[in-house]
């Protein structure tokens, strides 16, 4: 975070409802202190951001280590469950050092994609076999440090993961994930400290992985700290079937009955839901994090996002398994999936999709003061080029439509986090060669 006052001049700015040409932002101590419209030329000394500047993007659901699976998991066929076996083989090899190196590169890739905050759903806690590291939070600390190195904010959603399925102890791979009990999970996470760039939140891996009698302990921990609580919810029909068999109710109903739902809770995926589930999630203002590129990659299905939103569930977006890291693609995929599903167009406006990718995504991660270009908000910005082969042509006033429906992460020209220029002209200012860093980190895990 910079303490030096600074002015940014935005050729075009997305101000939540429309594109405004010529906007100067005064920034101090990492926050926007003034938004000056009607500024057709850059004030002297201002940093110039050419293109369309959006608020920084929030990636509300990430498992950083899944980035090491890119390509590898596209060979052959199978299901979510066969994909998971490959994912576990990478998880088995990570150490705090190799995880730090990988996550630093992955978060740098995110910064290059205009992402200013990541929600890391983190369950890889212990050494192989389940032995705690000397610092029992060594893995979480590696992720927090990696985010600092890459210049992005993080909400570490420290994840409780205790069982392989209903009434089943963790399998060999999952021993690394388990603290034994929710109480032991809470004791470990309570040691983690928040910092300027890092919040500590909670997660329940899923109703498969946390026994029903342990759910309330996690919910209470999050409630006491007024911190976000995320949970993978009904991504697979097999999970619904097993939950019905074990408890005679759906996963959503089970979470509701144990006090897990509420406005600080986000269900991730929310794919296979009943009408009652949708009413429970919406009525409790529980959020929905859609991860469309992962959901299509893993052949999960298409969740009822429009119905959830209508019922009262705010939407956010995540790149989850990092099949690709591109929040613009996530935003348009949510709309385009729905078009294929319903054979009608226009379920969300570009403005609504951008809100999910910015303000509502940040709120889901506990950063209510980020994701907007307005006085008092954090100075987090993502500038999209409007002169690339993908984006040239449409009028600048259609910049939001162009960004959401045609631009890609490759069109992100600048990323500013808390007033600090983390990506300038498409180059990361802190991690000199991001592709090389990714290649080195991934290679180390496949060697
Ligand atoms: Zn996930």
Short mmCIF file of N, CA and C in Angstrom, two decimals, residues 152-317:
data_model
loop_
_atom_site.label_atom_id
_atom_site.label_comp_id
_atom_site.label_asym_id
_atom_site.label_seq_id
_atom_site.Cartn_x
_atom_site.Cartn_y
_atom_site.Cartn_z
N UNK A 152 -1.44 -9.05 -4.54
CA UNK A 152 -2.90 -9.10 -4.49
C UNK A 152 -3.38 -9.30 -3.05
N UNK A 153 -4.64 -8.97 -2.81
CA UNK A 153 -5.26 -9.26 -1.51
C UNK A 153 -5.70 -10.71 -1.49
N UNK A 154 -5.78 -11.25 -0.29
CA UNK A 154 -6.27 -12.64 -0.16
C UNK A 154 -7.25 -12.72 1.01
N UNK A 155 -8.29 -13.50 0.83
CA UNK A 155 -9.05 -13.99 1.98
C UNK A 155 -8.73 -15.47 2.05
N UNK A 156 -8.01 -15.85 3.09
CA UNK A 156 -7.68 -17.26 3.27
C UNK A 156 -8.89 -17.92 3.92
N UNK A 157 -9.61 -18.70 3.13
CA UNK A 157 -10.80 -19.40 3.63
C UNK A 157 -10.31 -20.75 4.16
N UNK A 158 -9.88 -20.73 5.42
CA UNK A 158 -9.28 -21.93 5.99
C UNK A 158 -10.37 -22.99 6.15
N UNK A 159 -10.12 -24.14 5.55
CA UNK A 159 -11.20 -25.10 5.31
C UNK A 159 -11.15 -26.29 6.26
N UNK A 160 -12.30 -26.55 6.86
CA UNK A 160 -12.45 -27.73 7.71
C UNK A 160 -12.78 -28.93 6.80
N UNK A 161 -12.00 -30.01 6.95
CA UNK A 161 -12.15 -31.18 6.10
C UNK A 161 -11.84 -32.40 6.98
N UNK A 162 -12.85 -33.17 7.34
CA UNK A 162 -12.63 -34.20 8.37
C UNK A 162 -12.94 -35.62 7.91
N UNK A 163 -13.72 -35.76 6.83
CA UNK A 163 -14.14 -37.12 6.47
C UNK A 163 -14.19 -37.30 4.96
N UNK A 164 -14.10 -38.58 4.55
CA UNK A 164 -14.11 -38.90 3.12
C UNK A 164 -15.55 -38.90 2.58
N UNK A 165 -16.47 -39.15 3.46
CA UNK A 165 -17.88 -39.21 3.08
C UNK A 165 -18.68 -39.37 4.36
N UNK A 166 -19.98 -39.57 4.23
CA UNK A 166 -20.83 -39.67 5.42
C UNK A 166 -20.43 -40.91 6.22
N UNK A 167 -19.91 -40.69 7.43
CA UNK A 167 -19.52 -41.80 8.29
C UNK A 167 -18.22 -42.49 7.87
N UNK A 168 -17.45 -41.87 6.96
CA UNK A 168 -16.19 -42.49 6.51
C UNK A 168 -15.01 -41.66 6.94
N UNK A 169 -13.99 -42.28 7.53
CA UNK A 169 -12.79 -41.52 7.89
C UNK A 169 -12.06 -41.04 6.63
N UNK A 170 -11.18 -40.03 6.77
CA UNK A 170 -10.45 -39.55 5.60
C UNK A 170 -9.62 -40.65 4.98
N UNK A 171 -9.51 -40.66 3.64
CA UNK A 171 -8.63 -41.63 2.97
C UNK A 171 -7.18 -41.15 3.05
N UNK A 172 -6.25 -41.93 2.51
CA UNK A 172 -4.81 -41.62 2.65
C UNK A 172 -4.50 -40.19 2.21
N UNK A 173 -5.02 -39.79 1.03
CA UNK A 173 -4.74 -38.44 0.52
C UNK A 173 -5.31 -37.38 1.46
N UNK A 174 -6.49 -37.66 1.97
CA UNK A 174 -7.23 -36.65 2.74
C UNK A 174 -6.68 -36.46 4.15
N UNK A 175 -5.74 -37.33 4.57
CA UNK A 175 -5.16 -37.15 5.91
C UNK A 175 -4.48 -35.78 6.03
N UNK A 176 -3.96 -35.30 4.91
CA UNK A 176 -3.30 -33.98 4.92
C UNK A 176 -4.30 -32.86 5.19
N UNK A 177 -5.56 -33.12 4.90
CA UNK A 177 -6.58 -32.07 4.99
C UNK A 177 -7.20 -31.98 6.39
N UNK A 178 -7.07 -33.07 7.16
CA UNK A 178 -7.91 -33.20 8.36
C UNK A 178 -7.22 -32.75 9.65
N UNK A 179 -7.98 -32.00 10.45
CA UNK A 179 -7.54 -31.65 11.81
C UNK A 179 -8.13 -32.61 12.84
N UNK A 180 -8.91 -33.59 12.41
CA UNK A 180 -9.50 -34.55 13.34
C UNK A 180 -10.89 -34.16 13.80
N UNK A 181 -11.00 -32.94 14.35
CA UNK A 181 -12.32 -32.44 14.79
C UNK A 181 -12.44 -30.97 14.41
N UNK A 182 -13.66 -30.46 14.39
CA UNK A 182 -13.88 -29.04 14.08
C UNK A 182 -13.26 -28.17 15.16
N UNK A 183 -13.27 -28.67 16.39
CA UNK A 183 -12.66 -27.90 17.48
C UNK A 183 -11.15 -27.72 17.26
N UNK A 184 -10.50 -28.80 16.83
CA UNK A 184 -9.06 -28.72 16.55
C UNK A 184 -8.80 -27.81 15.33
N UNK A 185 -9.71 -27.91 14.34
CA UNK A 185 -9.62 -26.99 13.19
C UNK A 185 -9.67 -25.54 13.68
N UNK A 186 -10.65 -25.24 14.56
CA UNK A 186 -10.84 -23.87 15.05
C UNK A 186 -9.63 -23.40 15.84
N UNK A 187 -9.06 -24.29 16.64
CA UNK A 187 -7.89 -23.91 17.45
C UNK A 187 -6.73 -23.55 16.53
N UNK A 188 -6.55 -24.33 15.46
CA UNK A 188 -5.45 -24.03 14.53
C UNK A 188 -5.68 -22.71 13.80
N UNK A 189 -6.89 -22.52 13.26
CA UNK A 189 -7.11 -21.27 12.49
C UNK A 189 -7.09 -20.04 13.37
N UNK A 190 -7.43 -20.20 14.65
CA UNK A 190 -7.47 -19.02 15.53
C UNK A 190 -6.10 -18.39 15.67
N UNK A 191 -5.05 -19.14 15.35
CA UNK A 191 -3.68 -18.61 15.47
C UNK A 191 -3.33 -17.72 14.27
N UNK A 192 -4.01 -17.92 13.15
CA UNK A 192 -3.70 -17.13 11.94
C UNK A 192 -4.03 -15.65 12.17
N UNK A 193 -3.13 -14.79 11.74
CA UNK A 193 -3.33 -13.34 11.96
C UNK A 193 -3.69 -12.64 10.65
N UNK A 194 -4.64 -11.72 10.75
CA UNK A 194 -4.97 -10.91 9.58
C UNK A 194 -3.87 -9.87 9.36
N UNK A 195 -3.70 -9.44 8.14
CA UNK A 195 -2.74 -8.37 7.81
C UNK A 195 -3.41 -7.41 6.84
N UNK A 196 -2.65 -6.37 6.45
CA UNK A 196 -3.23 -5.37 5.54
C UNK A 196 -3.81 -6.02 4.30
N UNK A 197 -3.10 -7.02 3.76
CA UNK A 197 -3.54 -7.61 2.49
C UNK A 197 -4.29 -8.93 2.70
N UNK A 198 -4.46 -9.35 3.95
CA UNK A 198 -5.00 -10.70 4.17
C UNK A 198 -6.08 -10.73 5.23
N UNK A 199 -7.20 -11.35 4.89
CA UNK A 199 -8.26 -11.64 5.85
C UNK A 199 -8.29 -13.14 6.06
N UNK A 200 -8.74 -13.54 7.24
CA UNK A 200 -8.90 -14.96 7.53
C UNK A 200 -10.39 -15.27 7.58
N UNK A 201 -10.83 -16.13 6.69
CA UNK A 201 -12.21 -16.58 6.71
C UNK A 201 -12.25 -18.08 6.95
N UNK A 202 -13.44 -18.64 6.91
CA UNK A 202 -13.61 -20.07 7.19
C UNK A 202 -14.27 -20.75 6.01
N UNK A 203 -14.09 -22.06 5.94
CA UNK A 203 -14.84 -22.84 4.94
C UNK A 203 -15.14 -24.22 5.48
N UNK A 204 -16.27 -24.73 5.04
CA UNK A 204 -16.64 -26.13 5.25
C UNK A 204 -16.43 -26.77 3.90
N UNK A 205 -15.56 -27.78 3.82
CA UNK A 205 -15.26 -28.28 2.47
C UNK A 205 -16.55 -28.66 1.74
N UNK A 206 -17.40 -29.42 2.43
CA UNK A 206 -18.68 -29.89 1.85
C UNK A 206 -19.38 -30.66 2.95
N UNK A 207 -20.63 -31.02 2.72
CA UNK A 207 -21.32 -31.84 3.73
C UNK A 207 -20.75 -33.27 3.75
N UNK A 208 -20.04 -33.65 2.68
CA UNK A 208 -19.35 -34.95 2.68
C UNK A 208 -18.20 -34.95 3.67
N UNK A 209 -17.50 -33.80 3.73
CA UNK A 209 -16.20 -33.75 4.42
C UNK A 209 -16.29 -33.24 5.86
N UNK A 210 -17.44 -32.71 6.25
CA UNK A 210 -17.60 -32.27 7.64
C UNK A 210 -18.87 -32.92 8.19
N UNK A 211 -18.72 -33.83 9.18
CA UNK A 211 -19.89 -34.50 9.74
C UNK A 211 -20.89 -33.48 10.31
N UNK A 212 -22.16 -33.84 10.24
CA UNK A 212 -23.23 -32.90 10.63
C UNK A 212 -23.02 -32.35 12.04
N UNK A 213 -22.53 -33.20 12.97
CA UNK A 213 -22.41 -32.72 14.35
C UNK A 213 -21.21 -31.78 14.55
N UNK A 214 -20.44 -31.55 13.47
CA UNK A 214 -19.30 -30.64 13.55
C UNK A 214 -19.58 -29.30 12.84
N UNK A 215 -20.69 -29.25 12.10
CA UNK A 215 -20.94 -28.06 11.28
C UNK A 215 -21.09 -26.79 12.12
N UNK A 216 -21.82 -26.89 13.22
CA UNK A 216 -22.12 -25.69 14.02
C UNK A 216 -20.85 -25.07 14.60
N UNK A 217 -19.85 -25.90 14.90
CA UNK A 217 -18.60 -25.37 15.46
C UNK A 217 -17.92 -24.43 14.46
N UNK A 218 -17.92 -24.84 13.19
CA UNK A 218 -17.30 -24.00 12.16
C UNK A 218 -18.13 -22.73 11.97
N UNK A 219 -19.45 -22.90 11.92
CA UNK A 219 -20.33 -21.73 11.72
C UNK A 219 -20.16 -20.72 12.86
N UNK A 220 -20.05 -21.25 14.08
CA UNK A 220 -19.91 -20.33 15.24
C UNK A 220 -18.58 -19.59 15.20
N UNK A 221 -17.53 -20.29 14.81
CA UNK A 221 -16.20 -19.66 14.72
C UNK A 221 -16.28 -18.46 13.76
N UNK A 222 -16.91 -18.67 12.61
CA UNK A 222 -17.03 -17.59 11.62
C UNK A 222 -17.93 -16.48 12.13
N UNK A 223 -19.00 -16.87 12.80
CA UNK A 223 -19.97 -15.89 13.32
C UNK A 223 -19.31 -14.99 14.37
N UNK A 224 -18.55 -15.60 15.28
CA UNK A 224 -17.90 -14.82 16.34
C UNK A 224 -16.96 -13.78 15.74
N UNK A 225 -16.30 -14.14 14.65
CA UNK A 225 -15.34 -13.22 14.01
C UNK A 225 -15.97 -12.38 12.92
N UNK A 226 -17.25 -12.60 12.66
CA UNK A 226 -17.96 -11.90 11.58
C UNK A 226 -17.16 -11.96 10.29
N UNK A 227 -16.74 -13.16 9.96
CA UNK A 227 -15.87 -13.37 8.80
C UNK A 227 -16.58 -14.28 7.79
N UNK A 228 -16.19 -14.23 6.52
CA UNK A 228 -16.87 -15.07 5.52
C UNK A 228 -16.75 -16.56 5.82
N UNK A 229 -17.79 -17.29 5.44
CA UNK A 229 -17.82 -18.74 5.56
C UNK A 229 -18.27 -19.31 4.21
N UNK A 230 -17.41 -20.07 3.57
CA UNK A 230 -17.76 -20.65 2.26
C UNK A 230 -17.92 -22.16 2.37
N UNK A 231 -18.70 -22.71 1.44
CA UNK A 231 -18.93 -24.17 1.45
C UNK A 231 -19.22 -24.64 0.03
N UNK A 232 -18.53 -25.70 -0.41
CA UNK A 232 -18.91 -26.35 -1.68
C UNK A 232 -20.28 -26.98 -1.48
N UNK A 233 -21.22 -26.66 -2.37
CA UNK A 233 -22.59 -27.10 -2.13
C UNK A 233 -23.22 -27.73 -3.37
N UNK A 234 -23.59 -28.98 -3.25
CA UNK A 234 -24.36 -29.68 -4.29
C UNK A 234 -23.75 -29.52 -5.68
N UNK A 235 -22.42 -29.71 -5.75
CA UNK A 235 -21.75 -29.67 -7.06
C UNK A 235 -22.06 -30.94 -7.84
N UNK A 236 -22.24 -32.04 -7.10
CA UNK A 236 -22.44 -33.35 -7.72
C UNK A 236 -23.73 -33.98 -7.18
N UNK A 237 -24.46 -34.67 -8.06
CA UNK A 237 -25.69 -35.32 -7.60
C UNK A 237 -25.36 -36.46 -6.64
N UNK A 238 -24.17 -37.06 -6.78
CA UNK A 238 -23.80 -38.16 -5.86
C UNK A 238 -23.75 -37.65 -4.42
N UNK A 239 -23.30 -36.40 -4.25
CA UNK A 239 -23.26 -35.83 -2.89
C UNK A 239 -24.68 -35.66 -2.35
N UNK A 240 -25.59 -35.20 -3.21
CA UNK A 240 -26.99 -35.05 -2.78
C UNK A 240 -27.57 -36.40 -2.37
N UNK A 241 -27.32 -37.42 -3.20
CA UNK A 241 -27.88 -38.75 -2.93
C UNK A 241 -27.35 -39.30 -1.60
N UNK A 242 -26.03 -39.16 -1.39
CA UNK A 242 -25.43 -39.68 -0.15
C UNK A 242 -25.95 -38.92 1.06
N UNK A 243 -26.16 -37.63 0.92
CA UNK A 243 -26.66 -36.81 2.03
C UNK A 243 -28.10 -37.20 2.37
N UNK A 244 -28.89 -37.40 1.32
CA UNK A 244 -30.28 -37.84 1.55
C UNK A 244 -30.31 -39.19 2.24
N UNK A 245 -29.41 -40.10 1.82
CA UNK A 245 -29.36 -41.44 2.42
C UNK A 245 -28.93 -41.36 3.89
N UNK A 246 -27.96 -40.50 4.18
CA UNK A 246 -27.42 -40.43 5.55
C UNK A 246 -28.32 -39.62 6.48
N UNK A 247 -28.91 -38.54 5.97
CA UNK A 247 -29.61 -37.60 6.85
C UNK A 247 -31.07 -37.35 6.49
N UNK A 248 -31.52 -37.93 5.37
CA UNK A 248 -32.91 -37.73 4.97
C UNK A 248 -33.22 -36.30 4.58
N UNK A 249 -32.21 -35.55 4.20
CA UNK A 249 -32.44 -34.16 3.74
C UNK A 249 -31.33 -33.74 2.77
N UNK A 250 -31.59 -32.68 2.06
CA UNK A 250 -30.60 -32.21 1.08
C UNK A 250 -29.43 -31.55 1.80
N UNK A 251 -28.28 -31.40 1.12
CA UNK A 251 -27.16 -30.69 1.74
C UNK A 251 -27.55 -29.27 2.20
N UNK A 252 -28.32 -28.56 1.39
CA UNK A 252 -28.71 -27.19 1.78
C UNK A 252 -29.54 -27.20 3.06
N UNK A 253 -30.51 -28.13 3.13
CA UNK A 253 -31.36 -28.24 4.33
C UNK A 253 -30.49 -28.59 5.55
N UNK A 254 -29.53 -29.49 5.34
CA UNK A 254 -28.64 -29.88 6.44
C UNK A 254 -27.85 -28.67 6.96
N UNK A 255 -27.33 -27.87 6.03
CA UNK A 255 -26.58 -26.67 6.43
C UNK A 255 -27.50 -25.69 7.15
N UNK A 256 -28.72 -25.53 6.64
CA UNK A 256 -29.68 -24.61 7.28
C UNK A 256 -29.98 -25.08 8.71
N UNK A 257 -30.16 -26.39 8.87
CA UNK A 257 -30.52 -26.93 10.19
C UNK A 257 -29.38 -26.80 11.21
N UNK A 258 -28.15 -26.60 10.72
CA UNK A 258 -27.02 -26.47 11.63
C UNK A 258 -26.47 -25.04 11.68
N UNK A 259 -27.27 -24.09 11.24
CA UNK A 259 -26.90 -22.67 11.40
C UNK A 259 -25.79 -22.19 10.50
N UNK A 260 -25.61 -22.86 9.36
CA UNK A 260 -24.50 -22.48 8.49
C UNK A 260 -24.88 -21.35 7.51
N UNK A 261 -26.17 -21.26 7.15
CA UNK A 261 -26.55 -20.28 6.13
C UNK A 261 -26.67 -18.88 6.72
N UNK A 262 -26.51 -17.87 5.87
CA UNK A 262 -26.64 -16.47 6.33
C UNK A 262 -25.89 -15.55 5.39
N UNK A 263 -26.01 -14.24 5.62
CA UNK A 263 -25.44 -13.27 4.67
C UNK A 263 -23.92 -13.29 4.56
N UNK A 264 -23.20 -13.85 5.52
CA UNK A 264 -21.74 -13.93 5.38
C UNK A 264 -21.31 -15.29 4.80
N UNK A 265 -22.30 -16.15 4.51
CA UNK A 265 -22.00 -17.47 3.95
C UNK A 265 -22.16 -17.45 2.44
N UNK A 266 -21.28 -18.18 1.75
CA UNK A 266 -21.39 -18.34 0.30
C UNK A 266 -21.35 -19.82 -0.03
N UNK A 267 -22.35 -20.28 -0.78
CA UNK A 267 -22.34 -21.63 -1.31
C UNK A 267 -21.62 -21.60 -2.66
N UNK A 268 -20.65 -22.48 -2.82
CA UNK A 268 -19.88 -22.51 -4.06
C UNK A 268 -20.48 -23.59 -4.97
N UNK A 269 -20.79 -23.23 -6.18
CA UNK A 269 -21.42 -24.04 -7.23
C UNK A 269 -22.95 -24.02 -7.13
N UNK A 270 -23.51 -24.53 -6.02
CA UNK A 270 -24.98 -24.55 -5.87
C UNK A 270 -25.64 -25.08 -7.16
N UNK A 271 -25.16 -26.22 -7.61
CA UNK A 271 -25.54 -26.68 -8.96
C UNK A 271 -26.86 -27.45 -8.97
N UNK A 272 -26.97 -28.47 -8.10
CA UNK A 272 -28.12 -29.37 -8.18
C UNK A 272 -29.02 -29.13 -6.96
N UNK A 273 -29.96 -28.20 -7.11
CA UNK A 273 -30.76 -27.75 -5.97
C UNK A 273 -32.24 -28.01 -6.20
N UNK A 274 -32.96 -28.19 -5.09
CA UNK A 274 -34.42 -28.26 -5.16
C UNK A 274 -34.98 -26.84 -5.01
N UNK A 275 -36.27 -26.69 -5.26
CA UNK A 275 -36.90 -25.38 -5.07
C UNK A 275 -36.78 -24.94 -3.62
N UNK A 276 -36.90 -25.90 -2.70
CA UNK A 276 -36.77 -25.54 -1.28
C UNK A 276 -35.35 -25.05 -0.97
N UNK A 277 -34.33 -25.72 -1.58
CA UNK A 277 -32.94 -25.29 -1.38
C UNK A 277 -32.76 -23.84 -1.83
N UNK A 278 -33.31 -23.52 -3.00
CA UNK A 278 -33.17 -22.17 -3.55
C UNK A 278 -33.83 -21.17 -2.62
N UNK A 279 -34.99 -21.51 -2.08
CA UNK A 279 -35.69 -20.61 -1.14
C UNK A 279 -34.88 -20.44 0.15
N UNK A 280 -34.27 -21.52 0.63
CA UNK A 280 -33.47 -21.44 1.86
C UNK A 280 -32.25 -20.55 1.65
N UNK A 281 -31.57 -20.71 0.51
CA UNK A 281 -30.36 -19.94 0.24
C UNK A 281 -30.72 -18.47 0.04
N UNK A 282 -31.73 -18.21 -0.79
CA UNK A 282 -32.12 -16.83 -1.07
C UNK A 282 -32.70 -16.14 0.16
N UNK A 283 -33.56 -16.84 0.88
CA UNK A 283 -34.21 -16.26 2.05
C UNK A 283 -33.23 -15.91 3.15
N UNK A 284 -32.13 -16.64 3.24
CA UNK A 284 -31.12 -16.36 4.28
C UNK A 284 -30.04 -15.41 3.76
N UNK A 285 -30.18 -14.97 2.48
CA UNK A 285 -29.19 -14.08 1.84
C UNK A 285 -27.82 -14.74 1.73
N UNK A 286 -27.80 -16.07 1.74
CA UNK A 286 -26.55 -16.80 1.49
C UNK A 286 -26.14 -16.56 0.04
N UNK A 287 -24.87 -16.27 -0.19
CA UNK A 287 -24.39 -15.98 -1.54
C UNK A 287 -24.19 -17.25 -2.36
N UNK A 288 -24.04 -17.04 -3.66
CA UNK A 288 -23.76 -18.12 -4.59
C UNK A 288 -22.51 -17.76 -5.38
N UNK A 289 -21.49 -18.60 -5.31
CA UNK A 289 -20.30 -18.38 -6.14
C UNK A 289 -20.35 -19.37 -7.30
N UNK A 290 -20.53 -18.83 -8.50
CA UNK A 290 -20.53 -19.67 -9.70
C UNK A 290 -19.11 -19.75 -10.24
N UNK A 291 -18.72 -20.93 -10.70
CA UNK A 291 -17.39 -21.15 -11.26
C UNK A 291 -17.57 -21.79 -12.64
N UNK A 292 -18.13 -21.05 -13.60
CA UNK A 292 -18.60 -21.68 -14.84
C UNK A 292 -17.52 -22.40 -15.64
N UNK A 293 -16.29 -21.88 -15.66
CA UNK A 293 -15.29 -22.58 -16.50
C UNK A 293 -14.89 -23.92 -15.87
N UNK A 294 -14.90 -23.99 -14.55
CA UNK A 294 -14.63 -25.27 -13.89
C UNK A 294 -15.84 -26.19 -13.99
N UNK A 295 -17.02 -25.62 -13.79
CA UNK A 295 -18.23 -26.46 -13.82
C UNK A 295 -18.40 -27.11 -15.19
N UNK A 296 -18.04 -26.40 -16.25
CA UNK A 296 -18.15 -27.03 -17.57
C UNK A 296 -16.99 -28.00 -17.79
N UNK A 297 -15.79 -27.62 -17.27
CA UNK A 297 -14.64 -28.51 -17.42
C UNK A 297 -14.87 -29.84 -16.73
N UNK A 298 -15.49 -29.81 -15.55
CA UNK A 298 -15.70 -31.03 -14.77
C UNK A 298 -17.05 -31.70 -15.05
N UNK A 299 -17.75 -31.17 -16.06
CA UNK A 299 -19.03 -31.77 -16.46
C UNK A 299 -20.01 -31.83 -15.29
N UNK A 300 -20.01 -30.75 -14.48
CA UNK A 300 -20.86 -30.71 -13.28
C UNK A 300 -22.34 -30.52 -13.62
N UNK A 301 -22.60 -29.66 -14.58
CA UNK A 301 -23.97 -29.22 -14.84
C UNK A 301 -24.04 -27.71 -14.69
N UNK A 302 -25.22 -27.14 -14.94
CA UNK A 302 -25.41 -25.68 -14.89
C UNK A 302 -26.33 -25.36 -13.71
N UNK A 303 -25.83 -24.61 -12.76
CA UNK A 303 -26.62 -24.28 -11.57
C UNK A 303 -27.67 -23.22 -11.87
N UNK A 304 -28.71 -23.14 -11.01
CA UNK A 304 -29.83 -22.22 -11.25
C UNK A 304 -29.53 -20.79 -10.76
N UNK A 305 -28.50 -20.18 -11.34
CA UNK A 305 -28.09 -18.85 -10.85
C UNK A 305 -29.18 -17.80 -10.95
N UNK A 306 -29.95 -17.72 -12.06
CA UNK A 306 -30.99 -16.68 -12.10
C UNK A 306 -32.02 -16.86 -10.98
N UNK A 307 -32.44 -18.09 -10.74
CA UNK A 307 -33.45 -18.33 -9.69
C UNK A 307 -32.86 -18.02 -8.31
N UNK A 308 -31.61 -18.36 -8.11
CA UNK A 308 -30.97 -18.05 -6.82
C UNK A 308 -30.92 -16.54 -6.60
N UNK A 309 -30.52 -15.82 -7.65
CA UNK A 309 -30.43 -14.37 -7.51
C UNK A 309 -31.82 -13.77 -7.25
N UNK A 310 -32.81 -14.22 -7.98
CA UNK A 310 -34.18 -13.71 -7.77
C UNK A 310 -34.65 -13.99 -6.34
N UNK A 311 -34.22 -15.13 -5.80
CA UNK A 311 -34.65 -15.49 -4.43
C UNK A 311 -33.91 -14.68 -3.37
N UNK A 312 -32.82 -13.98 -3.77
CA UNK A 312 -32.11 -13.13 -2.80
C UNK A 312 -30.66 -13.48 -2.56
N UNK A 313 -30.12 -14.40 -3.36
CA UNK A 313 -28.73 -14.82 -3.17
C UNK A 313 -27.81 -13.99 -4.06
N UNK A 314 -26.90 -13.19 -3.48
CA UNK A 314 -25.98 -12.42 -4.32
C UNK A 314 -25.00 -13.35 -5.04
N UNK A 315 -24.62 -12.97 -6.25
CA UNK A 315 -23.75 -13.83 -7.07
C UNK A 315 -22.32 -13.32 -7.08
N UNK A 316 -21.38 -14.27 -7.01
CA UNK A 316 -19.97 -13.95 -7.21
C UNK A 316 -19.41 -15.01 -8.15
N UNK A 317 -18.14 -14.83 -8.55
CA UNK A 317 -17.55 -15.70 -9.57
C UNK A 317 -16.17 -16.17 -9.12
#
